[in-house]
Amino acid sequence: MPYISEKKKKPGTRPVRSGTPLAEALRRLGFTDYEARAYAALSATHPATAYEIAKKAVLPRANVYATLHALEARGAIQPVTENPVRYVPVDPEQFFRGVQRATSELCEDVVRAMRRSAQPPANAYVSIFRGEEDVRRKLTDMIERAHDHIWMKGPVGLIGPHAAALAAAARRGVMVRLIVFGKAVAGLKPHRRLQLIPHEGDGEPHGPPSDRMLTATVDSEGMLIASFSGTAKASFARDYSIVYVIETLLLHEVYLAEIHGAFGRQLESRFGRQLGSLRRKYRPRGRERPVLEGAEPEPS
């Protein structure tokens, strides 16, 4: 049955211009400008003839017939009378759910095709992701692709949103090691392939910028360093030299946690709490400022 709104529009209502929210959304879905305007006009008043649609959508009459035939071919509208022909939208939920499925399947086909044809990069590259949604999406993709190991360092609050993906990775045989500031990651269930390592043996927070940063490597092939200070931002690299350096640093974090577990009192007696005297001795002043301020390096 055709979809017919119960709400009737009075003759002489305002024309549907090209800038309406519905028309704009339709253009983003791949409708042409004329198709978007015609569909928006028909959705507001139907059944309607080609003449009525052209008038309401402010379309040239010479183009409206071809536009309506294109919409009918898409399955978006259908005729319900003859002499004159009047049109109505097909049930929008049925139609757009079909568009959604087809678009999703097409995107999956493209991703699979690109993965099959992808070649290792000839040169090193670093990709930048901005905004928490994009950063989280990239990190989730890394976790889901992992087949051997995932190493991650960060505060438990930043790791928590990925607890389900990390647990799933452990269940499929990936070794997951998490070097954490804090005691427990919310939502993360124990697993024999999932290891929580308190940073420096106690997991005590160190304050900024450590409480706003997340570092991850996967399979010795890719690494991501994310800052959640202000607008979230992350750098991702697949260059093996860079990944090797980051994984070496994370390995030393694991070693240090073991050393603290065995000699914590002696270390604190000699170097102060959280190795404070060493940090004061070797840590350059203000080195955390660019991270906290979200500054970009100036071009050379």
GROMACS .gro file of C-alpha atoms in nm:
model
  300
    1MET     CA    1   0.000   0.000   0.000
    2PRO     CA    2   0.129   0.349  -0.077
    3TYR     CA    3   0.224   0.568   0.213
    4ILE     CA    4  -0.025   0.853   0.248
    5SER     CA    5   0.007   1.099   0.532
    6GLU     CA    6  -0.306   1.168   0.731
    7LYS     CA    7  -0.210   1.531   0.759
    8LYS     CA    8  -0.343   1.713   0.454
    9LYS     CA    9  -0.181   2.030   0.328
   10LYS     CA   10  -0.390   2.323   0.224
   11PRO     CA   11  -0.358   2.447  -0.133
   12GLY     CA   12  -0.128   2.742  -0.172
   13THR     CA   13   0.124   2.640   0.096
   14ARG     CA   14   0.473   2.780   0.062
   15PRO     CA   15   0.696   2.634  -0.212
   16VAL     CA   16   0.965   2.386  -0.109
   17ARG     CA   17   1.294   2.561  -0.171
   18SER     CA   18   1.623   2.386  -0.227
   19GLY     CA   19   1.751   2.469   0.120
   20THR     CA   20   1.495   2.275   0.329
   21PRO     CA   21   1.643   2.027   0.579
   22LEU     CA   22   1.478   1.730   0.406
   23ALA     CA   23   1.605   1.832   0.062
   24GLU     CA   24   1.954   1.886   0.199
   25ALA     CA   25   1.954   1.541   0.367
   26LEU     CA   26   1.837   1.380   0.042
   27ARG     CA   27   2.118   1.546  -0.155
   28ARG     CA   28   2.365   1.402   0.095
   29LEU     CA   29   2.214   1.060   0.024
   30GLY     CA   30   2.293   1.098  -0.346
   31PHE     CA   31   1.968   1.251  -0.477
   32THR     CA   32   2.014   1.516  -0.742
   33ASP     CA   33   1.902   1.865  -0.651
   34TYR     CA   34   1.583   1.830  -0.861
   35GLU     CA   35   1.509   1.485  -0.714
   36ALA     CA   36   1.558   1.613  -0.361
   37ARG     CA   37   1.332   1.914  -0.414
   38ALA     CA   38   1.062   1.709  -0.589
   39TYR     CA   39   1.061   1.442  -0.319
   40ALA     CA   40   1.049   1.703  -0.041
   41ALA     CA   41   0.756   1.874  -0.215
   42LEU     CA   42   0.570   1.545  -0.258
   43SER     CA   43   0.630   1.446   0.104
   44ALA     CA   44   0.460   1.770   0.212
   45THR     CA   45   0.154   1.734  -0.012
   46HIS     CA   46   0.035   1.412  -0.172
   47PRO     CA   47  -0.109   1.271  -0.386
   48ALA     CA   48   0.015   1.533  -0.632
   49THR     CA   49   0.048   1.574  -1.007
   50ALA     CA   50   0.368   1.661  -1.186
   51TYR     CA   51   0.238   2.016  -1.232
   52GLU     CA   52   0.165   2.052  -0.858
   53ILE     CA   53   0.504   1.913  -0.766
   54ALA     CA   54   0.683   2.142  -1.011
   55LYS     CA   55   0.500   2.443  -0.870
   56LYS     CA   56   0.565   2.358  -0.506
   57ALA     CA   57   0.928   2.259  -0.563
   58VAL     CA   58   0.994   2.555  -0.795
   59LEU     CA   59   1.114   2.324  -1.072
   60PRO     CA   60   1.101   2.384  -1.449
   61ARG     CA   61   0.806   2.189  -1.588
   62ALA     CA   62   1.030   2.065  -1.868
   63ASN     CA   63   1.242   1.879  -1.610
   64VAL     CA   64   0.987   1.758  -1.358
   65TYR     CA   65   0.869   1.454  -1.558
   66ALA     CA   66   1.220   1.314  -1.596
   67THR     CA   67   1.281   1.384  -1.227
   68LEU     CA   68   0.967   1.197  -1.121
   69HIS     CA   69   1.053   0.904  -1.347
   70ALA     CA   70   1.399   0.889  -1.184
   71LEU     CA   71   1.242   0.890  -0.835
   72GLU     CA   72   1.002   0.617  -0.941
   73ALA     CA   73   1.292   0.411  -1.076
   74ARG     CA   74   1.467   0.450  -0.739
   75GLY     CA   75   1.159   0.308  -0.571
   76ALA     CA   76   1.105   0.629  -0.375
   77ILE     CA   77   0.764   0.723  -0.519
   78GLN     CA   78   0.483   0.557  -0.710
   79PRO     CA   79   0.180   0.665  -0.915
   80VAL     CA   80  -0.161   0.600  -0.765
   81THR     CA   81  -0.401   0.749  -1.025
   82GLU     CA   82  -0.423   0.799  -1.401
   83ASN     CA   83  -0.547   1.092  -1.608
   84PRO     CA   84  -0.394   1.286  -1.447
   85VAL     CA   85  -0.114   1.082  -1.293
   86ARG     CA   86  -0.074   1.155  -0.925
   87TYR     CA   87   0.218   1.039  -0.713
   88VAL     CA   88   0.276   0.949  -0.347
   89PRO     CA   89   0.594   0.856  -0.160
   90VAL     CA   90   0.652   0.487  -0.100
   91ASP     CA   91   0.646   0.412   0.274
   92PRO     CA   92   0.954   0.614   0.379
   93GLU     CA   93   1.065   0.368   0.648
   94GLN     CA   94   1.055   0.081   0.400
   95PHE     CA   95   1.236   0.279   0.131
   96PHE     CA   96   1.508   0.438   0.343
   97ARG     CA   97   1.575   0.120   0.541
   98GLY     CA   98   1.645  -0.039   0.203
   99VAL     CA   99   1.878   0.249   0.113
  100GLN     CA  100   2.053   0.206   0.447
  101ARG     CA  101   2.111  -0.167   0.392
  102ALA     CA  102   2.231  -0.119   0.036
  103THR     CA  103   2.470   0.162   0.136
  104SER     CA  104   2.610  -0.039   0.426
  105GLU     CA  105   2.667  -0.343   0.203
  106LEU     CA  106   2.831  -0.127  -0.063
  107CYS     CA  107   3.067   0.027   0.194
  108GLU     CA  108   3.160  -0.319   0.319
  109ASP     CA  109   3.232  -0.429  -0.040
  110VAL     CA  110   3.459  -0.128  -0.090
  111VAL     CA  111   3.646  -0.194   0.236
  112ARG     CA  112   3.698  -0.561   0.146
  113ALA     CA  113   3.816  -0.469  -0.204
  114MET     CA  114   4.063  -0.213  -0.068
  115ARG     CA  115   4.199  -0.461   0.187
  116ARG     CA  116   4.255  -0.720  -0.087
  117SER     CA  117   4.436  -0.474  -0.310
  118ALA     CA  118   4.625  -0.283  -0.040
  119GLN     CA  119   5.003  -0.281  -0.063
  120PRO     CA  120   5.244  -0.201   0.222
  121PRO     CA  121   5.333   0.168   0.214
  122ALA     CA  122   5.660   0.244   0.042
  123ASN     CA  123   5.735   0.528   0.282
  124ALA     CA  124   5.660   0.601   0.646
  125TYR     CA  125   5.348   0.801   0.713
  126VAL     CA  126   5.159   0.936   1.011
  127SER     CA  127   4.783   0.986   1.001
  128ILE     CA  128   4.614   1.242   1.224
  129PHE     CA  129   4.268   1.186   1.374
  130ARG     CA  130   4.079   1.473   1.535
  131GLY     CA  131   3.773   1.459   1.758
  132GLU     CA  132   3.698   1.191   2.015
  133GLU     CA  133   3.462   0.999   1.786
  134ASP     CA  134   3.725   0.958   1.513
  135VAL     CA  135   4.000   0.874   1.764
  136ARG     CA  136   3.784   0.611   1.935
  137ARG     CA  137   3.678   0.465   1.601
  138LYS     CA  138   4.040   0.427   1.486
  139LEU     CA  139   4.143   0.263   1.814
  140THR     CA  140   3.849   0.024   1.796
  141ASP     CA  141   3.948  -0.068   1.440
  142MET     CA  142   4.304  -0.143   1.556
  143ILE     CA  143   4.176  -0.364   1.838
  144GLU     CA  144   3.937  -0.554   1.612
  145ARG     CA  145   4.210  -0.620   1.353
  146ALA     CA  146   4.466  -0.747   1.608
  147HIS     CA  147   4.566  -1.113   1.573
  148ASP     CA  148   4.870  -1.148   1.802
  149HIS     CA  149   4.899  -0.881   2.073
  150ILE     CA  150   4.767  -0.547   2.193
  151TRP     CA  151   4.970  -0.330   2.428
  152MET     CA  152   4.811  -0.020   2.573
  153LYS     CA  153   4.904   0.240   2.835
  154GLY     CA  154   4.674   0.500   2.985
  155PRO     CA  155   4.438   0.589   3.269
  156VAL     CA  156   4.158   0.341   3.330
  157GLY     CA  157   3.897   0.604   3.241
  158LEU     CA  158   4.032   0.639   2.888
  159ILE     CA  159   4.073   0.264   2.836
  160GLY     CA  160   3.724   0.186   2.970
  161PRO     CA  161   3.527   0.273   2.651
  162HIS     CA  162   3.720  -0.006   2.473
  163ALA     CA  163   3.671  -0.270   2.744
  164ALA     CA  164   3.429  -0.480   2.538
  165ALA     CA  165   3.653  -0.478   2.228
  166LEU     CA  166   3.962  -0.565   2.436
  167ALA     CA  167   3.781  -0.854   2.607
  168ALA     CA  168   3.663  -0.983   2.269
  169ALA     CA  169   4.022  -0.969   2.140
  170ALA     CA  170   4.142  -1.174   2.437
  171ARG     CA  171   3.871  -1.433   2.377
  172ARG     CA  172   3.979  -1.481   2.016
  173GLY     CA  173   4.340  -1.547   2.124
  174VAL     CA  174   4.504  -1.203   2.125
  175MET     CA  175   4.739  -1.129   2.418
  176VAL     CA  176   4.625  -0.800   2.574
  177ARG     CA  177   4.854  -0.613   2.815
  178LEU     CA  178   4.726  -0.293   2.970
  179ILE     CA  179   4.960  -0.063   3.163
  180VAL     CA  180   4.714   0.140   3.367
  181PHE     CA  181   4.693   0.444   3.588
  182GLY     CA  182   4.426   0.329   3.832
  183LYS     CA  183   4.307   0.006   3.986
  184ALA     CA  184   4.050  -0.150   3.751
  185VAL     CA  185   3.903  -0.089   3.406
  186ALA     CA  186   3.525  -0.064   3.425
  187GLY     CA  187   3.348  -0.340   3.231
  188LEU     CA  188   3.665  -0.543   3.173
  189LYS     CA  189   3.619  -0.905   3.280
  190PRO     CA  190   3.922  -1.117   3.381
  191HIS     CA  191   4.069  -1.344   3.114
  192ARG     CA  192   4.387  -1.549   3.101
  193ARG     CA  193   4.501  -1.353   2.793
  194LEU     CA  194   4.425  -1.015   2.945
  195GLN     CA  195   4.680  -0.866   3.183
  196LEU     CA  196   4.641  -0.545   3.386
  197ILE     CA  197   4.977  -0.401   3.489
  198PRO     CA  198   4.962  -0.111   3.739
  199HIS     CA  199   5.189   0.168   3.619
  200GLU     CA  200   5.516   0.157   3.815
  201GLY     CA  201   5.374  -0.117   4.031
  202ASP     CA  202   5.102   0.084   4.207
  203GLY     CA  203   4.894   0.241   3.929
  204GLU     CA  204   4.896   0.576   4.109
  205PRO     CA  205   4.793   0.866   3.882
  206HIS     CA  206   5.072   1.105   3.785
  207GLY     CA  207   4.850   1.396   3.685
  208PRO     CA  208   4.865   1.584   3.356
  209PRO     CA  209   4.943   1.508   3.086
  210SER     CA  210   4.958   1.133   3.169
  211ASP     CA  211   4.595   1.137   3.284
  212ARG     CA  212   4.486   1.257   2.940
  213MET     CA  213   4.694   1.039   2.709
  214LEU     CA  214   4.652   0.691   2.565
  215THR     CA  215   4.917   0.489   2.382
  216ALA     CA  216   4.850   0.166   2.193
  217THR     CA  217   5.037  -0.073   1.965
  218VAL     CA  218   4.900  -0.374   1.779
  219ASP     CA  219   5.092  -0.674   1.643
  220SER     CA  220   5.417  -0.471   1.616
  221GLU     CA  221   5.261  -0.322   1.300
  222GLY     CA  222   5.077  -0.007   1.405
  223MET     CA  223   5.077   0.241   1.689
  224LEU     CA  224   4.848   0.519   1.808
  225ILE     CA  225   4.917   0.797   2.057
  226ALA     CA  226   4.608   0.995   2.159
  227SER     CA  227   4.569   1.311   2.364
  228PHE     CA  228   4.232   1.387   2.522
  229SER     CA  229   4.334   1.731   2.643
  230GLY     CA  230   4.082   1.974   2.493
  231THR     CA  231   3.980   1.849   2.150
  232ALA     CA  232   4.086   1.484   2.125
  233LYS     CA  233   4.364   1.419   1.875
  234ALA     CA  234   4.564   1.110   1.782
  235SER     CA  235   4.865   1.023   1.565
  236PHE     CA  236   4.867   0.681   1.399
  237ALA     CA  237   5.167   0.523   1.225
  238ARG     CA  238   5.246   0.193   1.055
  239ASP     CA  239   5.617   0.263   1.010
  240TYR     CA  240   5.800  -0.032   1.171
  241SER     CA  241   6.080   0.183   1.311
  242ILE     CA  242   5.836   0.408   1.495
  243VAL     CA  243   5.628   0.113   1.615
  244TYR     CA  244   5.942  -0.062   1.738
  245VAL     CA  245   6.042   0.239   1.947
  246ILE     CA  246   5.694   0.274   2.101
  247GLU     CA  247   5.669  -0.099   2.177
  248THR     CA  248   6.014  -0.088   2.336
  249LEU     CA  249   5.899   0.197   2.562
  250LEU     CA  250   5.588  -0.001   2.659
  251LEU     CA  251   5.801  -0.310   2.729
  252HIS     CA  252   6.017  -0.102   2.961
  253GLU     CA  253   5.699   0.008   3.139
  254VAL     CA  254   5.625  -0.361   3.199
  255TYR     CA  255   5.981  -0.420   3.322
  256LEU     CA  256   5.957  -0.119   3.551
  257ALA     CA  257   5.629  -0.242   3.699
  258GLU     CA  258   5.794  -0.578   3.777
  259ILE     CA  259   6.094  -0.404   3.931
  260HIS     CA  260   5.867  -0.186   4.146
  261GLY     CA  261   5.677  -0.495   4.256
  262ALA     CA  262   6.001  -0.651   4.381
  263PHE     CA  263   6.195  -0.348   4.505
  264GLY     CA  264   5.933  -0.078   4.556
  265ARG     CA  265   6.040   0.030   4.904
  266GLN     CA  266   6.408   0.051   4.813
  267LEU     CA  267   6.331   0.250   4.497
  268GLU     CA  268   6.109   0.495   4.686
  269SER     CA  269   6.371   0.534   4.959
  270ARG     CA  270   6.642   0.604   4.702
  271PHE     CA  271   6.459   0.805   4.437
  272GLY     CA  272   6.147   0.934   4.614
  273ARG     CA  273   5.780   0.868   4.550
  274GLN     CA  274   5.705   0.804   4.182
  275LEU     CA  275   6.079   0.834   4.113
  276GLY     CA  276   6.044   1.204   4.187
  277SER     CA  277   6.413   1.283   4.219
  278LEU     CA  278   6.489   1.120   3.883
  279ARG     CA  279   6.209   1.310   3.716
  280ARG     CA  280   6.330   1.640   3.858
  281LYS     CA  281   6.683   1.559   3.749
  282TYR     CA  282   6.616   1.459   3.389
  283ARG     CA  283   6.274   1.588   3.287
  284PRO     CA  284   6.291   1.915   3.088
  285ARG     CA  285   6.072   2.189   3.229
  286GLY     CA  286   5.750   2.260   3.048
  287ARG     CA  287   5.772   1.954   2.820
  288GLU     CA  288   5.408   1.872   2.895
  289ARG     CA  289   5.282   2.217   2.790
  290PRO     CA  290   5.226   2.143   2.415
  291VAL     CA  291   5.018   1.836   2.502
  292LEU     CA  292   4.804   2.019   2.756
  293GLU     CA  293   4.754   2.317   2.526
  294GLY     CA  294   4.695   2.103   2.218
  295ALA     CA  295   4.960   2.296   2.028
  296GLU     CA  296   5.067   2.199   1.677
  297PRO     CA  297   5.437   2.194   1.580
  298GLU     CA  298   5.527   2.491   1.362
  299PRO     CA  299   5.613   2.400   1.003
  300SER     CA  300   5.986   2.385   0.933
   0.00000   0.00000   0.00000
